[in-house]
Amino acid sequence: MESAVSDLLKTPLHDLHLSLGARLVPFAGYAMPVQYRDGLIAEHRQCRNAAALFDVSHMGQVRLSGADAAAALETLVPVDVVDLAVGRQRYAFFTNEHGGLLDDLMISRPAPGTGFGDLFLVVNAGCKDADLRHLQTNIGHRCTVVGMPERALLALQGPLAADALARLNPGVKELVFMTGGVFELADAPCFVTRSGYTGEDGFEISVPAERAEALASALLALPEVKPAGLGARDTLRLEAGLCLYGHDIDENTSPVEAGLTWAIQKVRRPGGAREGGYPGAAAVERHLAGGAMRKRVGLVGLERVPVREGTAIVDAHGHALGRVTSGTLAPGVDRPIAMAYLPQDHAAPEHEVYAEVRGKRLPMRVTPMPFQPHRYHRG
């Protein structure tokens, strides 16, 4: 494992992770901390009860510049970008010609003149090179598309995250969920959004790579904050019912099947002023009209046995229904939870299905998500 990790890319916080006793694992081509000395469960609870700091610098940051940038980006995503106001952020996804998901991403519209372009995107680590090519190939003639590998990305999450970050700059408390702006933090110009993928209030902070360790150290010096790794990040987002690309969504899943129709605004739906015009629009619109045969659902185990990704889900007669896309014994819920795609006639809440684990059929119940209530700061 050590030799494998040594061959991987490193984030600007690599030395800090080592000094904090992190266990590093390969993830999306990077050596990333899966947990620190206190362990996954303690890190999970730290985020739910106080504030946890995650290194997400492996993710891709991209800026689009030009008067046509928003309209151009709408040719690749089925969401409303044109009407996105300055200082606002929106969840989106790239689609393919079949209506499948190439990646999910966050789109922000920074204030003019801040150096973050007309639109600022954060994309997934494993997709960032393909996403950059996708953008440059398809809309590079309409706007300037620039990757930003010179910047790191930190996520500060938890109910005390705002209090902690406000010690470095009180202005961050003016942000509400899905808004962002430029703030000076630890002598560095940072683009800060009040968002994150844990279900908790929190912030994602784009910081110059050379200032990342100083900022992380300043945050970790605060009494509310401790480091957390990918392990806790995964259990937190699963409790929050949030998809992980490459697991719960991929190029063979439509946004309707995935339960992401809330992210397709009325203006981009059939009958809307800017309907269609993105890859796979016809397929997505068929699903919106009721043509999706399956649906992403939450499952709660009725026995205390973890049900992991890839586990087969069957009905009472043993007929195959689907497979688990993510699953864990959730620290915050204290029960086995999972997500899976099931046929529509098996996807209603309270419906009982079975997970096949080591030759046994374990009962699971379809349940609404999130498993743990979201606690975003909406103002």
XYZ file of C-alpha atoms in Angstrom:
379
model
C 0.000 0.000 0.000
C 2.812 2.438 0.859
C 4.490 2.003 -2.534
C 1.112 2.343 -4.275
C 0.356 5.568 -2.411
C 3.815 6.981 -3.136
C 3.109 6.804 -6.886
C -0.087 8.852 -6.594
C -0.720 12.549 -6.974
C -0.626 14.552 -3.752
C -2.812 17.440 -2.632
C -1.209 20.603 -1.181
C -2.134 19.280 2.287
C -0.250 15.986 1.917
C 2.444 16.773 4.505
C -0.183 18.063 6.930
C -2.132 14.811 6.592
C 0.996 12.821 7.453
C 1.705 14.997 10.487
C -1.879 14.399 11.698
C -1.489 10.625 11.476
C -3.772 10.136 8.489
C -4.141 6.732 6.853
C -3.755 7.430 3.150
C -5.462 5.433 0.391
C -5.593 5.733 -3.406
C -8.652 7.692 -4.541
C -9.207 9.145 -8.037
C -5.456 9.046 -8.659
C -4.566 10.853 -5.420
C -3.202 9.793 -2.047
C -6.115 10.823 0.164
C -6.757 10.524 3.918
C -9.445 7.941 4.618
C -9.282 8.623 8.372
C -7.090 10.109 11.093
C -6.078 8.900 14.556
C -9.526 9.260 16.134
C -11.148 7.023 13.501
C -14.131 7.207 11.187
C -16.934 7.131 13.769
C -15.377 9.909 15.861
C -14.857 12.008 12.706
C -18.460 11.417 11.625
C -19.737 12.550 15.025
C -17.372 15.522 15.021
C -19.069 16.739 11.857
C -22.575 16.141 13.188
C -21.856 17.825 16.554
C -19.181 20.495 15.941
C -17.069 21.089 12.812
C -14.931 18.814 10.647
C -12.352 19.845 8.058
C -12.057 17.800 4.861
C -9.424 18.079 2.148
C -11.257 17.912 -1.189
C -8.452 19.396 -3.268
C -8.550 16.392 -5.587
C -11.770 17.752 -7.074
C -11.670 19.874 -10.222
C -12.159 23.626 -10.302
C -12.982 25.332 -13.606
C -13.826 28.892 -14.586
C -15.847 29.922 -17.630
C -15.486 33.480 -18.913
C -17.399 35.413 -21.551
C -20.803 36.974 -22.068
C -22.103 33.751 -23.644
C -20.833 31.413 -20.903
C -24.173 30.742 -19.200
C -26.114 30.097 -22.411
C -23.260 27.912 -23.665
C -23.211 25.827 -20.482
C -26.976 25.258 -20.789
C -26.274 23.229 -23.952
C -24.546 20.642 -21.717
C -26.749 20.635 -18.577
C -30.553 20.532 -18.107
C -30.565 23.222 -15.424
C -31.153 26.976 -15.433
C -27.770 28.684 -15.650
C -28.790 31.854 -17.506
C -30.949 33.092 -14.618
C -28.430 32.203 -11.894
C -27.890 35.420 -9.948
C -24.515 36.797 -8.893
C -23.479 35.211 -5.613
C -25.693 32.151 -6.077
C -24.756 28.494 -6.524
C -26.660 25.639 -8.179
C -26.345 21.852 -8.376
C -26.164 20.497 -11.935
C -25.139 17.494 -14.032
C -23.705 16.828 -17.469
C -25.817 14.440 -19.552
C -24.911 12.164 -22.468
C -26.888 11.477 -25.649
C -28.918 8.770 -23.852
C -29.862 11.033 -20.937
C -27.315 9.374 -18.635
C -25.152 11.325 -16.204
C -21.548 12.066 -17.170
C -20.880 13.849 -13.873
C -22.586 16.037 -11.298
C -21.177 19.427 -10.399
C -21.717 22.729 -8.630
C -22.083 25.987 -10.587
C -21.540 29.403 -8.992
C -21.795 32.893 -10.459
C -19.057 34.980 -8.801
C -19.173 38.762 -8.702
C -17.498 40.378 -11.729
C -13.816 41.168 -11.417
C -13.041 38.665 -8.664
C -10.861 36.453 -10.862
C -13.187 33.431 -10.783
C -14.729 34.007 -14.198
C -18.354 34.513 -15.110
C -19.096 30.993 -13.867
C -17.102 28.880 -11.410
C -17.544 25.086 -11.498
C -16.519 22.337 -9.083
C -16.516 18.848 -10.632
C -15.707 15.385 -9.331
C -12.096 14.240 -9.070
C -12.435 11.106 -11.183
C -14.203 13.007 -13.973
C -12.348 16.326 -13.980
C -10.065 15.675 -16.963
C -12.954 14.322 -19.054
C -15.192 17.198 -17.914
C -12.603 19.787 -18.928
C -12.285 18.178 -22.386
C -16.089 18.011 -22.633
C -16.384 21.726 -21.889
C -13.534 22.791 -24.147
C -14.686 20.621 -27.049
C -18.344 21.583 -26.925
C -18.435 25.190 -25.746
C -14.792 26.334 -25.911
C -15.648 28.311 -29.081
C -18.325 30.262 -27.178
C -16.505 31.043 -23.929
C -13.107 30.652 -22.306
C -12.757 27.398 -20.350
C -9.855 27.279 -17.883
C -8.973 24.587 -15.353
C -7.681 25.843 -12.003
C -5.181 23.254 -10.689
C -3.363 26.071 -8.879
C -6.128 26.127 -6.271
C -6.897 23.749 -3.405
C -10.356 23.055 -1.996
C -11.310 22.596 1.672
C -14.689 21.688 3.129
C -15.533 22.858 6.647
C -18.762 21.143 7.721
C -20.887 20.940 10.839
C -23.202 22.995 13.084
C -20.268 25.011 14.482
C -18.593 25.563 11.089
C -19.961 29.099 10.719
C -18.752 30.132 14.181
C -15.310 28.694 13.460
C -14.871 30.261 10.022
C -16.198 33.611 11.249
C -13.188 33.844 13.564
C -11.067 34.209 10.425
C -13.524 36.507 8.650
C -16.862 37.522 10.255
C -18.299 38.295 6.817
C -18.811 34.618 6.004
C -21.828 34.545 8.331
C -23.676 36.709 5.802
C -23.785 33.749 3.421
C -26.778 31.408 3.356
C -27.129 27.955 1.807
C -26.083 27.867 -1.868
C -24.556 31.336 -1.944
C -20.913 32.325 -2.244
C -18.388 35.114 -2.501
C -14.744 36.089 -2.171
C -13.378 36.427 1.376
C -9.909 36.936 2.796
C -9.033 33.951 5.013
C -5.614 33.532 6.650
C -4.190 36.206 4.302
C -5.460 34.411 1.198
C -8.214 35.396 -1.266
C -10.732 32.554 -1.151
C -13.959 31.811 -2.977
C -16.293 30.529 -0.262
C -19.677 28.884 -0.770
C -22.068 27.930 2.013
C -22.709 24.383 0.886
C -21.277 20.915 1.158
C -22.066 17.248 0.839
C -22.631 16.127 4.419
C -26.187 17.343 5.034
C -24.826 19.775 7.626
C -24.364 23.517 7.465
C -20.893 24.274 6.207
C -18.599 25.812 3.640
C -16.444 24.855 0.687
C -13.378 27.030 0.340
C -11.307 27.470 -2.827
C -7.864 28.695 -1.734
C -4.545 29.214 -3.562
C -2.608 25.952 -3.275
C 0.392 27.655 -1.668
C -1.840 29.033 1.108
C -3.877 25.862 1.702
C -1.761 24.447 4.519
C -1.708 27.767 6.387
C -5.485 28.044 6.132
C -6.056 24.424 7.162
C -3.724 24.852 10.134
C -5.502 28.039 11.191
C -8.847 26.226 11.098
C -7.543 23.149 12.924
C -6.211 25.413 15.673
C -9.792 26.400 16.506
C -11.443 24.439 19.337
C -14.492 23.490 17.243
C -12.544 21.929 14.376
C -10.914 18.531 13.827
C -9.805 16.804 10.611
C -11.957 14.185 8.886
C -11.248 11.846 6.003
C -13.002 10.227 3.083
C -14.494 7.491 5.270
C -16.549 9.917 7.340
C -17.360 11.989 4.273
C -18.934 8.893 2.722
C -21.030 7.893 5.751
C -22.169 11.508 6.204
C -23.313 11.970 2.611
C -25.044 8.575 2.646
C -27.012 9.498 5.786
C -27.912 12.734 3.972
C -29.225 10.698 1.014
C -26.778 12.333 -1.403
C -25.448 10.582 -4.514
C -21.800 9.719 -5.092
C -20.837 9.784 -8.760
C -19.658 6.429 -10.069
C -21.664 4.620 -7.392
C -25.238 5.950 -7.103
C -25.247 7.773 -10.438
C -23.340 7.156 -13.652
C -23.619 7.360 -17.431
C -26.346 4.695 -17.418
C -28.588 6.503 -14.904
C -30.970 9.286 -15.848
C -31.587 12.215 -13.484
C -35.222 11.089 -13.192
C -34.280 7.555 -12.136
C -31.817 9.062 -9.659
C -34.474 11.272 -8.058
C -32.734 14.471 -9.159
C -35.642 16.054 -11.013
C -35.731 18.831 -8.373
C -32.556 20.157 -10.016
C -34.257 20.627 -13.416
C -35.973 24.003 -13.202
C -39.321 24.679 -14.907
C -37.713 26.897 -17.539
C -35.687 23.898 -18.834
C -38.562 21.370 -18.773
C -41.012 20.667 -21.596
C -43.065 23.822 -22.147
C -40.453 26.005 -20.492
C -38.896 29.028 -22.193
C -35.571 27.209 -22.699
C -36.673 23.587 -22.798
C -34.329 20.877 -24.100
C -31.235 21.708 -26.084
C -28.908 19.542 -23.984
C -27.595 16.014 -24.703
C -30.203 13.316 -24.153
C -33.058 15.804 -23.701
C -35.593 13.545 -25.427
C -34.756 10.605 -23.137
C -34.889 12.753 -19.992
C -38.198 14.265 -21.072
C -39.668 10.776 -21.642
C -38.666 9.879 -18.092
C -40.118 13.140 -16.764
C -43.414 12.175 -18.406
C -43.470 8.914 -16.446
C -41.274 6.700 -18.558
C -38.667 5.760 -15.932
C -38.969 2.080 -15.035
C -36.832 2.248 -11.905
C -36.087 4.646 -9.078
C -33.300 5.329 -6.567
C -34.597 4.548 -3.093
C -33.392 4.510 0.483
C -33.322 1.229 2.368
C -33.111 0.624 6.119
C -31.997 -2.782 7.366
C -34.276 -4.515 9.842
C -31.320 -6.528 11.179
C -27.995 -5.052 12.326
C -25.906 -6.391 9.447
C -24.228 -3.890 7.070
C -25.324 -4.159 3.451
C -22.533 -3.032 1.148
C -22.314 -1.732 -2.409
C -23.011 -4.446 -4.995
C -25.295 -6.527 -2.752
C -28.208 -8.055 -4.654
C -31.732 -6.953 -3.693
C -34.510 -9.515 -4.253
C -38.222 -9.881 -3.526
C -39.786 -12.393 -1.160
C -39.592 -15.071 -3.874
C -35.915 -14.471 -4.600
C -36.514 -12.658 -7.897
C -33.804 -10.093 -8.647
C -34.864 -6.461 -8.246
C -31.595 -4.509 -8.259
C -28.301 -3.930 -6.475
C -27.135 -1.702 -3.646
C -25.198 1.314 -4.912
C -24.038 2.533 -1.471
C -24.464 1.046 1.977
C -23.110 1.275 5.519
C -23.891 0.821 9.189
C -24.662 4.487 9.732
C -23.084 6.045 12.859
C -25.717 8.782 13.154
C -28.738 6.576 12.514
C -27.243 3.521 14.247
C -28.814 1.201 11.682
C -27.801 -0.338 8.351
C -28.771 2.022 5.532
C -28.355 1.758 1.788
C -29.381 3.170 -1.561
C -30.456 1.038 -4.517
C -32.382 1.240 -7.780
C -35.650 -0.695 -7.661
C -38.521 -1.163 -10.135
C -41.262 1.413 -9.619
C -43.669 -1.210 -8.234
C -41.193 -2.039 -5.442
C -40.121 1.544 -4.696
C -42.966 2.774 -2.482
C -42.113 3.704 1.139
C -42.530 0.869 3.652
C -42.233 -1.764 0.911
C -40.124 -4.700 2.140
C -37.331 -6.252 0.064
C -34.373 -8.490 0.889
C -30.607 -8.127 0.644
C -28.654 -11.277 -0.127
C -25.648 -11.296 2.211
C -23.445 -14.394 2.526
C -26.251 -16.753 1.566
C -28.849 -15.125 3.823
C -31.772 -12.893 2.910
C -31.852 -9.855 5.182
C -35.092 -7.833 5.306
C -34.865 -4.165 4.354
C -37.570 -1.529 4.180
C -37.867 1.213 1.565
C -37.708 4.538 3.378
C -37.771 8.214 2.362
C -34.427 10.029 2.243
C -32.547 11.696 3.797
C -31.965 9.186 6.571
C -30.673 12.061 8.744
C -32.418 15.461 8.435
C -30.521 18.144 6.531
C -29.462 21.147 8.596
C -28.513 23.687 5.941
C -28.514 27.367 6.907
C -31.203 28.881 4.680
C -31.329 32.241 6.456
